[in-house]
Amino acid sequence: MADALSVIPSSVIRNLSDKLYEKRKNAALEIEGIVKQLAVSGDHEKISAVISLLTTEFTYSPQANHRKGGLIGLAAATVGLTSEASQHLEQIVPPVINSFSDQDSRVRYYACEALYNIAKVVRGDFIIFFNQIFDALCKLSADSAANVQSAAHLLDRLVKDIVTESDQFSIEEFIPLLRERMNVLNPFVRQFLVGWITVLDSVPDIDMLGFLPDFLDGLFNMLSDSSHEIRQQADSALSEFLQEIKNSPSVDYGRMAEILVQRAASPDEFTRLTAITWINEFVKLGGDQLVPYYADILGAILPCISDKEEKIRVVARETNEELRSIKGEPEEAFNVGAILSIARRQLDSEWEATRIEALDWISTLLDRHRSEVLCFLNDIFDTLLKALSDSSDKVVLLVLDIHACIAQDPPHFRQLVVFLVHNFQIDHSLLERRGPLIIRRLCVLLGAERVYCELSTILEEEADLDFACIMVQALNLILLTSSELSELRRLLKQSLANAAGKDLFVSLYASWSHSPMAIISLCLLAQMYQHASAVIQSLVEEDINVKFLVQLDKLVRLLETPIFAYLRLQLLEPGRYVWLLKALYGLLMLLPQQSAAFKILRTRLKTVPSYSFNGDQLKQAPSGNPYSHGCDSLSKFSNNIVCLQQNHNHETVPLHYRRRCQKPKNPGSLQLLTQIGPLRDYLSKA
């Protein structure tokens, strides 16, 4: 202290703390001259003493004017030292940096001015203080005083110039400092940070791209800033980095992919668009490197496919197709289970497009990695089955395609059909809304005969007779009206002449017995008119209620459809198809005379040439079987019916029918006609 006082006049010390700026400035100029002389003489001890005096007595003084004077004095001392200033930076710079947090805005302003002058003198030598200076500038960029902000911006530009030309700058030490501040919300700080990122990225010797994962999330966070200028700056920086990625031979896609996936779900539209655009480029550029991140990327893409913004939807769809075109293998870290989990989760999406794409992925995986997918079948099967209740026809059809692919294996086929029946049972509205679509599509994909026989087997043992009746009626209507089942109808028409048709008829017969109208229409379709007549005669034992009459009405109307055109043409030969006429008249007798169905059927029968049903004619008439001739077939059929009547006992009635007998009020209890054994014998002899 004494050394310093001996070289600095008391008037200078007094003026250095004066409230007038001009006096402080003149005092600082005198200190500059004193220090310059000491530097020429090489008396660095006294120089240190002067700096110490300025620091302890002025910059740390409780008096604001003293602190201002001390800062000006330190800057002047540095100017006086010129090229030798680097020896004393450890004394000079810390008190200046400390003054950046001073409560007095004027002191903060003078601190910026002082460091600016110091930096101009020492240039690259003050890089050793860069992190502390950067931290201080970051805070000053958001200073409440406008003049301090302006001074800080000037200092910031100078520091940037020094860093870009310095070979001592350590990016490794700087990145943690940058990363800590990237999530700050203050707009001035954000502008400050983006400015530094852009400047450092422009320096050829600094590899900012290698550290991009450390601050990428912060840049994306700025895309949703309320300030248009900040959004624009962040977008510009991101665009530049993306271009560098395209031109770089080595990029760490993995860490950045994790960030992009999170940002693709941002509530901000611009952020989502930018993130999905980056993901699109990553998928194109990264290829196999992204295999371990397929599931995460897919989880980001699928929701964006249904985004309200068209640009996002377009990019998401393109990315989805690019991702699908990359054929990863399980041994290459391709996680089939993780992708299936993502697809399963997206099946609960409220958006149809997303659900459709999720199903497409499951289908793609089944095609490429069937054995691996089947290993995870228990995880996705219930969800796929529930998806059959989806409100979208497109979704249901895709789900059915997947189920058909899975059901190539018999156990899975049985499981699928059992679940369908169960779901139809607990939700009758599903049967009404989706039943026809589901059954028809499965018939196309898995074979109509296979599907119907399996359904028949399950329904034959159904304990809930009311549901069994409803289900059979639905299946019967699909059988009679769907173009997809035309081959099945053709086969049934040949039941009396074709072994395959006979087996199909027998397979359906037992379960179709749950519904009187279903069994009658099955017999009419198979051209077993005598049997149909016998069924109709047995209906006198049924409880003819409203439900019964509604089904009967539907049957009559079905007889007027193109499916039964052959039957109507057979009425032109009443002598040959006596049992057909008797069956139709039997139906007519069951209908109320005032009903529309009665009038329709009566009108049809009026067009038939008159024919009387006396006993002698029935004995001489053929059975109506288009594949048999003479009286032998009639004799066989009549004898068989007698056999059915005589041999009827509790043991030969199928289980589902015995339960039905315990509930005689239930429609469809065709006691006489559920004797499958005798019927099969008859068919084999016909």
XYZ file of C-alpha atoms in Angstrom:
686
model
C 0.000 0.000 0.000
C 2.814 2.391 0.929
C 4.590 1.691 -2.356
C 1.467 2.612 -4.245
C 0.884 5.786 -2.298
C 4.473 6.812 -2.893
C 4.027 6.749 -6.668
C 0.441 8.025 -6.889
C -0.138 11.623 -5.754
C -2.851 12.145 -3.188
C -4.715 14.454 -5.572
C -5.012 11.642 -8.096
C -6.374 9.298 -5.470
C -8.825 11.954 -4.359
C -10.009 12.731 -7.894
C -10.352 9.039 -8.707
C -13.265 8.797 -6.274
C -14.845 12.128 -7.208
C -18.512 12.191 -8.114
C -17.713 13.946 -11.392
C -16.831 11.630 -14.264
C -14.355 14.067 -15.817
C -12.238 14.190 -12.649
C -12.246 10.407 -12.391
C -11.275 10.162 -16.043
C -8.365 12.600 -15.659
C -7.160 10.721 -12.585
C -7.277 7.475 -14.569
C -5.161 9.014 -17.316
C -2.555 9.981 -14.759
C -2.543 6.422 -13.384
C -2.055 5.157 -16.933
C 1.021 7.358 -17.267
C 2.401 6.300 -13.883
C 1.978 2.607 -14.699
C 3.525 3.080 -18.118
C 6.643 4.593 -16.532
C 6.836 1.772 -13.997
C 6.520 -0.761 -16.800
C 9.353 0.860 -18.742
C 11.538 0.715 -15.660
C 10.450 -2.875 -15.038
C 9.243 -2.183 -11.516
C 6.449 -4.752 -11.449
C 6.278 -4.815 -7.673
C 5.079 -1.241 -7.594
C 2.718 -1.982 -10.475
C 1.227 -4.799 -8.389
C 0.952 -2.419 -5.457
C -0.917 0.135 -7.574
C -3.321 -2.538 -8.840
C -3.808 -3.809 -5.295
C -4.595 -0.299 -4.129
C -7.143 0.189 -6.888
C -8.736 -3.121 -6.013
C -8.943 -3.009 -2.255
C -9.496 0.693 -1.700
C -11.686 1.387 -4.677
C -13.381 -1.544 -6.475
C -14.355 -3.190 -3.180
C -15.264 0.074 -1.498
C -18.790 0.533 -0.120
C -18.882 3.912 -1.897
C -20.224 3.741 -5.448
C -17.989 6.559 -6.726
C -14.954 4.789 -5.341
C -15.950 1.606 -7.157
C -16.424 3.516 -10.395
C -13.031 5.121 -10.022
C -11.392 1.818 -9.220
C -12.760 0.248 -12.421
C -11.578 3.128 -14.568
C -8.208 2.967 -12.815
C -7.777 -0.770 -13.492
C -8.559 -0.256 -17.164
C -6.082 2.645 -17.308
C -3.397 0.536 -15.605
C -3.907 -2.203 -18.201
C -3.570 0.294 -21.039
C -0.377 1.592 -19.428
C 1.041 -1.935 -19.219
C 0.306 -2.683 -22.877
C 2.117 -5.884 -23.848
C 3.090 -6.652 -20.262
C -0.488 -6.550 -18.985
C -0.832 -10.342 -19.160
C 1.486 -10.651 -16.145
C -1.041 -8.835 -13.965
C -4.361 -10.157 -15.352
C -4.871 -12.347 -12.299
C -5.047 -9.149 -10.245
C -6.935 -6.987 -12.721
C -9.744 -9.106 -14.165
C -11.388 -10.741 -11.081
C -12.422 -7.481 -9.380
C -13.859 -6.233 -12.674
C -15.889 -9.417 -13.157
C -17.049 -9.155 -9.552
C -18.388 -5.668 -10.292
C -20.794 -7.088 -12.927
C -23.091 -8.072 -10.071
C -22.931 -4.699 -8.327
C -26.260 -3.315 -7.140
C -25.573 0.054 -8.764
C -26.315 -0.054 -12.501
C -23.711 2.668 -13.155
C -21.045 0.516 -11.544
C -22.096 -2.409 -13.747
C -21.884 -0.138 -16.758
C -18.342 0.975 -15.859
C -17.384 -2.662 -15.286
C -18.399 -3.442 -18.878
C -16.485 -0.432 -20.121
C -13.406 -1.360 -18.071
C -13.342 -4.987 -19.244
C -13.855 -3.857 -22.820
C -10.728 -1.709 -22.607
C -8.795 -4.449 -20.841
C -9.801 -7.005 -23.487
C -8.723 -4.695 -26.297
C -5.248 -4.581 -24.798
C -4.660 -8.207 -23.820
C -6.799 -9.896 -26.568
C -6.218 -13.675 -26.505
C -4.412 -13.633 -23.159
C -7.657 -13.116 -21.323
C -9.178 -16.363 -22.719
C -8.245 -17.978 -19.412
C -11.113 -16.015 -17.878
C -13.566 -16.826 -20.669
C -15.967 -19.000 -18.667
C -16.337 -16.404 -15.898
C -16.736 -13.618 -18.446
C -19.294 -15.646 -20.426
C -21.293 -16.300 -17.267
C -21.229 -12.593 -16.387
C -22.216 -11.541 -19.910
C -25.071 -14.029 -19.909
C -26.503 -12.306 -16.849
C -25.815 -8.809 -18.147
C -27.618 -9.557 -21.401
C -30.841 -9.565 -19.375
C -29.894 -6.577 -17.186
C -32.733 -4.308 -16.137
C -30.775 -1.180 -17.165
C -30.779 -0.460 -20.887
C -27.357 1.261 -20.824
C -25.843 -1.785 -19.118
C -27.338 -4.051 -21.787
C -25.853 -1.870 -24.510
C -22.423 -1.894 -22.875
C -22.638 -5.668 -22.421
C -23.478 -6.132 -26.124
C -20.413 -4.144 -27.133
C -18.234 -6.194 -24.822
C -19.873 -9.396 -26.091
C -18.988 -8.598 -29.705
C -15.368 -7.934 -28.759
C -15.125 -11.183 -26.782
C -16.538 -13.096 -29.769
C -13.906 -11.576 -32.024
C -11.177 -12.548 -29.591
C -12.459 -16.133 -29.241
C -12.776 -16.715 -32.984
C -9.151 -15.706 -33.560
C -7.747 -17.499 -30.510
C -6.185 -20.954 -30.567
C -6.431 -21.275 -26.778
C -10.218 -21.473 -26.545
C -11.412 -24.794 -25.052
C -14.779 -25.905 -26.443
C -14.788 -28.884 -24.070
C -14.769 -26.574 -21.037
C -17.307 -24.223 -22.548
C -20.023 -26.769 -23.502
C -21.073 -27.646 -19.899
C -21.503 -23.923 -19.241
C -23.635 -23.561 -22.365
C -25.703 -26.657 -21.598
C -26.599 -25.354 -18.124
C -28.081 -22.185 -19.570
C -29.921 -23.541 -22.628
C -33.244 -23.901 -20.826
C -33.315 -20.331 -19.515
C -36.566 -18.637 -20.556
C -35.412 -15.017 -20.583
C -35.559 -13.823 -24.221
C -32.396 -11.684 -23.947
C -30.411 -14.612 -22.585
C -31.755 -16.839 -25.332
C -30.628 -14.388 -27.998
C -27.246 -14.211 -26.312
C -26.859 -18.015 -26.297
C -27.989 -18.531 -29.892
C -25.576 -15.808 -30.939
C -22.660 -17.621 -29.313
C -23.665 -20.986 -30.777
C -23.807 -19.471 -34.254
C -20.467 -17.701 -33.886
C -18.636 -20.734 -32.521
C -20.135 -22.953 -35.219
C -18.693 -20.613 -37.843
C -15.142 -21.193 -36.580
C -13.526 -23.972 -38.668
C -11.312 -25.184 -35.838
C -14.207 -25.578 -33.391
C -16.303 -28.751 -33.778
C -19.684 -27.613 -32.516
C -21.441 -30.420 -34.424
C -19.750 -32.991 -32.226
C -21.322 -31.350 -29.162
C -24.713 -30.707 -30.753
C -26.537 -33.307 -28.594
C -25.546 -31.250 -25.540
C -27.532 -28.186 -26.563
C -29.891 -29.457 -29.280
C -32.825 -29.754 -26.894
C -32.321 -26.159 -25.779
C -32.417 -24.921 -29.380
C -35.651 -26.827 -30.007
C -37.051 -25.349 -26.835
C -36.479 -21.882 -28.272
C -38.597 -22.668 -31.352
C -41.711 -22.128 -29.250
C -40.556 -18.789 -27.818
C -43.094 -15.985 -27.919
C -40.555 -13.760 -29.686
C -40.539 -14.165 -33.460
C -36.922 -13.023 -33.601
C -35.747 -15.731 -31.201
C -37.710 -18.421 -33.063
C -36.145 -17.271 -36.290
C -32.619 -17.278 -34.846
C -33.059 -20.755 -33.343
C -34.502 -22.088 -36.598
C -31.622 -20.591 -38.566
C -29.082 -22.217 -36.251
C -30.854 -25.585 -36.479
C -31.027 -25.382 -40.265
C -27.293 -24.749 -40.411
C -26.563 -27.712 -38.158
C -28.834 -29.972 -40.213
C -26.952 -29.015 -43.339
C -23.668 -29.824 -41.596
C -25.066 -33.210 -40.585
C -25.886 -33.967 -44.204
C -22.307 -33.192 -45.193
C -20.627 -34.920 -42.257
C -19.349 -38.500 -42.594
C -19.666 -39.198 -38.867
C -22.644 -38.150 -36.745
C -23.964 -39.351 -33.389
C -27.559 -39.957 -34.516
C -28.564 -41.910 -31.435
C -28.400 -39.200 -28.753
C -30.037 -36.656 -31.022
C -32.764 -39.099 -32.063
C -33.864 -39.378 -28.434
C -34.228 -35.585 -28.233
C -36.102 -35.363 -31.539
C -38.559 -38.040 -30.471
C -39.506 -35.997 -27.413
C -39.772 -32.767 -29.393
C -41.993 -34.392 -32.017
C -44.691 -34.533 -29.335
C -44.389 -30.835 -28.486
C -47.642 -28.870 -28.223
C -46.015 -26.206 -30.396
C -46.721 -26.742 -34.092
C -43.453 -25.245 -35.391
C -41.406 -27.361 -32.977
C -43.217 -30.528 -34.105
C -42.653 -29.716 -37.764
C -38.942 -29.041 -37.236
C -38.487 -32.194 -35.143
C -40.270 -34.449 -37.630
C -38.251 -32.878 -40.471
C -35.032 -33.704 -38.631
C -36.221 -37.245 -37.985
C -37.014 -37.593 -41.675
C -33.467 -36.587 -42.597
C -32.011 -38.833 -39.908
C -33.879 -41.853 -41.245
C -32.584 -41.131 -44.734
C -29.017 -40.451 -43.599
C -28.619 -42.728 -40.601
C -30.203 -45.862 -41.993
C -28.900 -48.901 -40.148
C -27.374 -46.746 -37.409
C -30.882 -45.936 -36.247
C -32.017 -49.566 -35.947
C -31.798 -49.544 -32.114
C -33.991 -46.429 -32.080
C -36.664 -47.691 -34.501
C -39.295 -48.106 -31.811
C -38.766 -44.632 -30.345
C -38.799 -43.025 -33.776
C -41.929 -44.917 -34.740
C -43.564 -43.757 -31.526
C -42.903 -40.164 -32.614
C -43.995 -40.615 -36.225
C -47.334 -42.379 -35.787
C -49.105 -39.590 -33.826
C -47.801 -36.995 -36.310
C -49.442 -38.872 -39.178
C -52.753 -37.574 -37.818
C -51.494 -34.078 -36.985
C -53.883 -31.198 -37.662
C -51.157 -29.455 -39.684
C -50.880 -30.825 -43.219
C -47.125 -30.162 -43.540
C -46.462 -32.301 -40.492
C -48.701 -35.083 -41.807
C -46.909 -35.130 -45.157
C -43.421 -35.313 -43.618
C -44.554 -37.925 -41.072
C -45.975 -40.180 -43.781
C -42.817 -39.868 -45.846
C -40.691 -40.684 -42.806
C -42.893 -43.647 -41.984
C -42.389 -45.102 -45.448
C -38.632 -44.490 -45.285
C -38.460 -46.261 -41.950
C -40.502 -49.191 -43.228
C -38.171 -49.597 -46.202
C -35.200 -50.240 -43.898
C -35.207 -53.960 -43.175
C -33.584 -54.505 -39.817
C -32.819 -57.919 -38.375
C -33.170 -58.996 -34.717
C -29.488 -59.829 -34.565
C -28.758 -56.197 -35.517
C -30.466 -54.819 -32.378
C -33.783 -54.632 -34.240
C -36.236 -54.931 -31.340
C -39.416 -56.539 -32.676
C -41.039 -56.549 -29.241
C -40.462 -52.814 -28.707
C -41.925 -51.931 -32.101
C -44.949 -54.143 -31.471
C -45.422 -52.426 -28.124
C -45.429 -49.005 -29.810
C -47.859 -50.171 -32.486
C -50.144 -51.728 -29.852
C -50.146 -48.492 -27.850
C -51.042 -46.462 -30.929
C -54.063 -48.686 -31.586
C -55.694 -46.737 -28.749
C -55.170 -43.463 -30.599
C -58.264 -41.380 -31.226
C -57.117 -40.812 -34.826
C -57.992 -43.321 -37.522
C -54.903 -42.638 -39.676
C -52.582 -43.411 -36.761
C -54.402 -46.656 -35.948
C -54.208 -47.719 -39.588
C -50.460 -47.116 -39.776
C -49.932 -48.974 -36.493
C -51.732 -51.971 -37.981
C -49.667 -51.707 -41.156
C -46.537 -51.992 -39.023
C -47.825 -55.089 -37.272
C -48.645 -56.563 -40.668
C -45.173 -55.684 -41.980
C -43.503 -57.310 -38.982
C -45.616 -60.427 -39.419
C -44.516 -60.632 -43.014
C -40.810 -60.144 -42.254
C -40.392 -61.624 -38.778
C -43.349 -63.953 -38.261
C -41.686 -66.238 -35.721
C -40.513 -63.283 -33.575
C -43.942 -61.631 -33.696
C -45.658 -64.843 -32.616
C -43.367 -64.904 -29.585
C -44.983 -61.635 -28.480
C -48.479 -62.645 -29.545
C -49.809 -62.750 -25.980
C -48.848 -59.080 -25.589
C -50.801 -57.865 -28.603
C -53.522 -60.448 -29.245
C -56.113 -59.026 -26.850
C -55.590 -55.529 -28.238
C -55.979 -56.821 -31.797
C -59.175 -58.603 -30.857
C -60.577 -55.503 -29.187
C -59.733 -53.524 -32.318
C -62.408 -55.529 -34.127
C -64.879 -53.237 -32.351
C -63.264 -50.145 -33.880
C -65.568 -47.517 -35.329
C -63.616 -47.434 -38.602
C -64.270 -50.043 -41.291
C -60.729 -49.601 -42.618
C -59.262 -50.388 -39.215
C -61.461 -53.457 -38.797
C -60.482 -54.783 -42.231
C -56.787 -54.344 -41.474
C -57.185 -56.042 -38.107
C -58.894 -58.942 -39.841
C -56.019 -59.192 -42.322
C -53.609 -59.481 -39.406
C -55.784 -62.023 -37.637
C -56.002 -64.052 -40.834
C -52.220 -64.041 -41.091
C -51.889 -65.171 -37.476
C -54.677 -67.736 -37.880
C -52.705 -69.675 -40.457
C -51.766 -71.741 -37.415
C -54.789 -73.880 -36.303
C -54.551 -73.037 -32.557
C -54.625 -69.331 -33.299
C -57.506 -69.811 -35.711
C -59.579 -71.551 -33.043
C -58.646 -68.860 -30.495
C -59.742 -66.132 -32.895
C -63.128 -67.671 -33.649
C -63.824 -68.426 -29.985
C -63.028 -64.834 -29.051
C -65.256 -63.510 -31.812
C -68.184 -65.569 -30.622
C -67.519 -64.475 -27.040
C -67.391 -60.804 -28.023
C -70.581 -61.101 -30.045
C -72.198 -62.698 -27.025
C -71.290 -59.947 -24.570
C -71.959 -57.162 -27.070
C -74.891 -57.852 -29.360
C -74.518 -54.390 -30.902
C -71.086 -55.442 -32.161
C -72.706 -58.371 -33.917
C -75.212 -56.035 -35.532
C -72.703 -53.327 -36.498
C -69.601 -55.303 -37.347
C -70.697 -58.923 -37.523
C -71.346 -59.115 -41.277
C -68.143 -57.229 -42.136
C -66.003 -59.409 -39.845
C -67.479 -62.727 -40.945
C -67.388 -61.906 -44.644
C -63.792 -60.712 -44.510
C -62.638 -63.755 -42.562
C -64.345 -65.956 -45.107
C -62.375 -64.288 -47.883
C -59.080 -64.513 -46.013
C -59.376 -67.916 -44.344
C -61.920 -69.744 -46.462
C -65.672 -69.589 -46.020
C -66.098 -73.310 -45.372
C -63.383 -73.363 -42.713
C -64.808 -70.328 -40.911
C -68.430 -71.506 -40.992
C -67.621 -75.032 -39.874
C -65.596 -73.707 -36.930
C -68.378 -71.312 -35.953
C -70.915 -74.106 -36.215
C -68.842 -76.376 -33.972
C -68.608 -73.677 -31.296
C -72.291 -72.713 -31.460
C -73.414 -76.340 -31.337
C -72.237 -76.494 -27.718
C -73.277 -72.958 -26.755
C -75.025 -72.914 -23.387
C -76.786 -69.595 -23.968
C -79.558 -70.730 -26.309
C -80.936 -67.252 -26.908
C -77.554 -65.992 -28.057
C -76.990 -69.131 -30.131
C -80.274 -68.459 -31.921
C -79.319 -64.819 -32.624
C -75.847 -65.784 -33.796
C -77.108 -68.509 -36.120
C -79.661 -66.146 -37.600
C -76.897 -63.627 -38.309
C -74.646 -66.266 -39.870
C -77.511 -67.579 -41.928
C -78.331 -64.135 -43.291
C -74.679 -63.619 -44.251
C -74.631 -67.039 -45.898
C -77.683 -66.225 -47.999
C -76.828 -62.670 -49.013
C -73.052 -62.145 -49.197
C -71.238 -62.381 -52.518
C -68.146 -63.626 -50.656
C -70.026 -66.829 -49.773
C -71.323 -67.640 -53.249
C -69.074 -70.703 -53.483
C -70.377 -71.974 -50.155
C -73.963 -71.631 -51.404
C -73.071 -73.458 -54.593
C -71.608 -76.300 -52.552
C -74.705 -76.532 -50.347
C -76.971 -76.719 -53.409
C -75.144 -79.914 -54.324
C -75.558 -81.538 -50.901
C -77.512 -84.496 -52.336
C -75.010 -85.190 -55.104
C -71.656 -83.997 -53.797
C -69.750 -85.482 -50.836
C -68.221 -82.118 -49.920
C -71.644 -80.475 -49.986
C -73.081 -83.250 -47.831
C -70.322 -82.865 -45.231
C -70.820 -79.109 -45.138
C -74.580 -79.485 -44.700
C -74.118 -81.924 -41.844
C -71.519 -79.620 -40.206
C -73.930 -76.706 -40.215
C -77.108 -78.614 -39.451
C -76.711 -79.100 -35.701
C -75.955 -75.449 -34.883
C -78.468 -74.134 -37.428
C -81.128 -76.043 -35.469
C -80.909 -73.266 -32.873
C -83.107 -71.204 -35.194
C -86.206 -72.602 -36.989
C -85.925 -70.119 -39.831
C -82.191 -70.764 -40.244
C -82.673 -74.534 -40.543
C -85.544 -74.083 -42.980
C -83.517 -71.751 -45.206
C -80.557 -74.165 -45.020
C -82.796 -77.021 -46.200
C -84.249 -74.871 -48.975
C -80.768 -73.834 -50.060
C -79.658 -77.473 -50.095
C -82.862 -78.352 -52.034
C -83.982 -80.783 -49.333
C -87.594 -79.756 -49.725
C -89.221 -82.786 -48.091
C -87.045 -82.270 -45.050
C -87.887 -78.564 -45.042
C -91.590 -79.459 -45.119
C -91.132 -81.782 -42.173
C -89.367 -79.005 -40.242
C -92.206 -76.609 -40.960
C -94.751 -79.190 -39.786
C -92.865 -79.515 -36.509
C -93.155 -75.795 -35.823
C -96.638 -76.309 -34.402
C -94.866 -77.272 -31.183
C -93.079 -73.907 -31.042
C -94.139 -70.756 -29.229
C -95.137 -68.640 -32.222
C -94.380 -65.175 -30.872
C -93.372 -61.841 -32.376
C -89.704 -62.822 -32.734
C -90.722 -65.986 -34.532
C -92.942 -64.084 -36.956
C -90.241 -61.481 -37.626
C -87.815 -64.233 -38.612
C -90.477 -65.866 -40.743
C -91.108 -62.530 -42.469
C -87.376 -62.213 -43.243
C -87.311 -65.727 -44.690
C -90.226 -64.985 -47.010
C -88.547 -61.834 -48.249
C -85.285 -63.718 -48.781
C -87.147 -66.165 -51.012
C -87.802 -63.243 -53.333
C -84.090 -62.392 -53.683
C -81.821 -63.543 -56.566
C -80.240 -66.149 -54.263
C -83.424 -68.241 -54.467
C -84.132 -67.592 -58.134
C -83.531 -71.287 -58.862
C -86.166 -72.213 -56.279
C -88.758 -69.938 -57.865
C -88.014 -71.388 -61.292
C -88.543 -74.883 -59.909
C -92.126 -73.844 -59.155
C -92.705 -74.038 -62.898
C -92.612 -77.828 -62.440
C -95.060 -78.388 -59.609
C -95.375 -82.068 -60.404
C -91.694 -82.584 -59.855
C -91.283 -80.310 -56.796
C -94.324 -81.247 -54.758
C -92.456 -81.025 -51.438
C -91.238 -77.543 -52.272
C -94.832 -76.436 -52.788
C -95.919 -78.079 -49.582
C -93.064 -76.373 -47.685
C -94.004 -72.966 -49.057
C -97.682 -73.465 -48.337
C -96.695 -74.555 -44.845
C -94.915 -71.254 -44.351
C -97.959 -69.441 -45.702
C -100.211 -71.153 -43.169
C -97.982 -69.963 -40.301
C -98.183 -66.309 -41.320
C -100.920 -63.919 -40.201
C -103.183 -63.181 -43.176
C -102.855 -59.422 -42.781
C -99.049 -59.454 -42.813
C -97.019 -58.211 -45.766
C -95.075 -61.479 -45.861
C -98.330 -63.458 -46.215
C -99.370 -61.341 -49.197
C -95.927 -61.656 -50.823
C -95.846 -65.445 -50.511
C -99.490 -65.883 -51.495
C -98.906 -63.754 -54.595
C -95.940 -65.906 -55.522
C -97.860 -69.160 -55.015
C -100.763 -67.874 -57.114
C -98.429 -67.889 -60.117
C -97.782 -71.627 -59.717
C -99.914 -74.014 -61.835
C -102.632 -75.476 -59.610
C -101.787 -78.749 -57.939
C -103.595 -80.688 -55.242
C -101.886 -82.530 -52.425
C -103.857 -85.777 -52.243
C -102.340 -88.904 -50.789
C -102.056 -90.876 -54.058
C -100.179 -88.060 -55.757
C -97.724 -87.719 -52.892
C -96.970 -91.429 -53.070
C -96.309 -91.201 -56.801
C -94.495 -87.879 -56.773
C -90.691 -87.688 -56.689
C -89.079 -86.055 -53.656
C -88.077 -82.926 -55.500
C -84.412 -83.833 -55.384
C -82.971 -82.492 -58.663
C -80.240 -85.108 -58.495
C -82.537 -88.182 -58.083
C -85.202 -89.788 -60.294
C -88.162 -92.081 -59.637
C -89.727 -93.097 -56.395
C -86.669 -94.674 -54.746
C -85.454 -91.381 -53.281
C -88.885 -90.557 -51.900
C -89.100 -93.991 -50.354
C -85.676 -93.559 -48.765
C -86.512 -90.130 -47.394
C -89.919 -91.226 -46.082
C -88.412 -94.256 -44.412
C -85.712 -92.036 -42.912
C -88.242 -89.628 -41.463
C -90.117 -92.596 -39.965
C -86.816 -93.812 -38.597
C -86.253 -90.395 -37.022
C -89.684 -90.539 -35.402
C -89.398 -94.117 -34.144
C -85.825 -93.907 -32.896
C -86.175 -90.582 -31.087
C -84.817 -90.974 -27.565
C -82.920 -88.877 -25.026
C -79.528 -90.399 -25.725
C -79.470 -89.681 -29.481
C -80.420 -86.015 -29.172
C -77.371 -83.717 -29.177
C -76.512 -82.011 -25.902
C -77.503 -78.524 -27.033
C -80.905 -79.839 -28.066
C -81.477 -81.662 -24.761
C -80.950 -78.340 -22.994
C -83.369 -76.756 -25.411
C -85.990 -79.434 -24.592
C -85.824 -78.300 -20.984
C -86.927 -74.857 -22.155
C -89.812 -75.631 -24.563
C -90.799 -71.987 -24.785
C -87.514 -71.172 -26.569
C -87.980 -70.898 -30.349
C -86.022 -73.367 -32.403
C -86.330 -76.521 -30.331
C -86.542 -78.801 -33.325
C -86.764 -82.019 -31.420
C -87.495 -84.218 -34.412
C -84.852 -82.788 -36.671
C -81.696 -82.765 -34.576
C -81.075 -86.444 -35.118
C -77.833 -85.949 -36.988
C -76.959 -89.660 -37.212
C -80.042 -90.790 -39.228
C -79.839 -87.664 -41.373
C -76.213 -88.397 -42.240
C -77.228 -91.981 -43.174
C -79.882 -90.637 -45.468
C -77.471 -88.234 -47.163
C -74.929 -90.975 -47.705
C -77.545 -93.131 -49.460
C -79.117 -90.345 -51.521
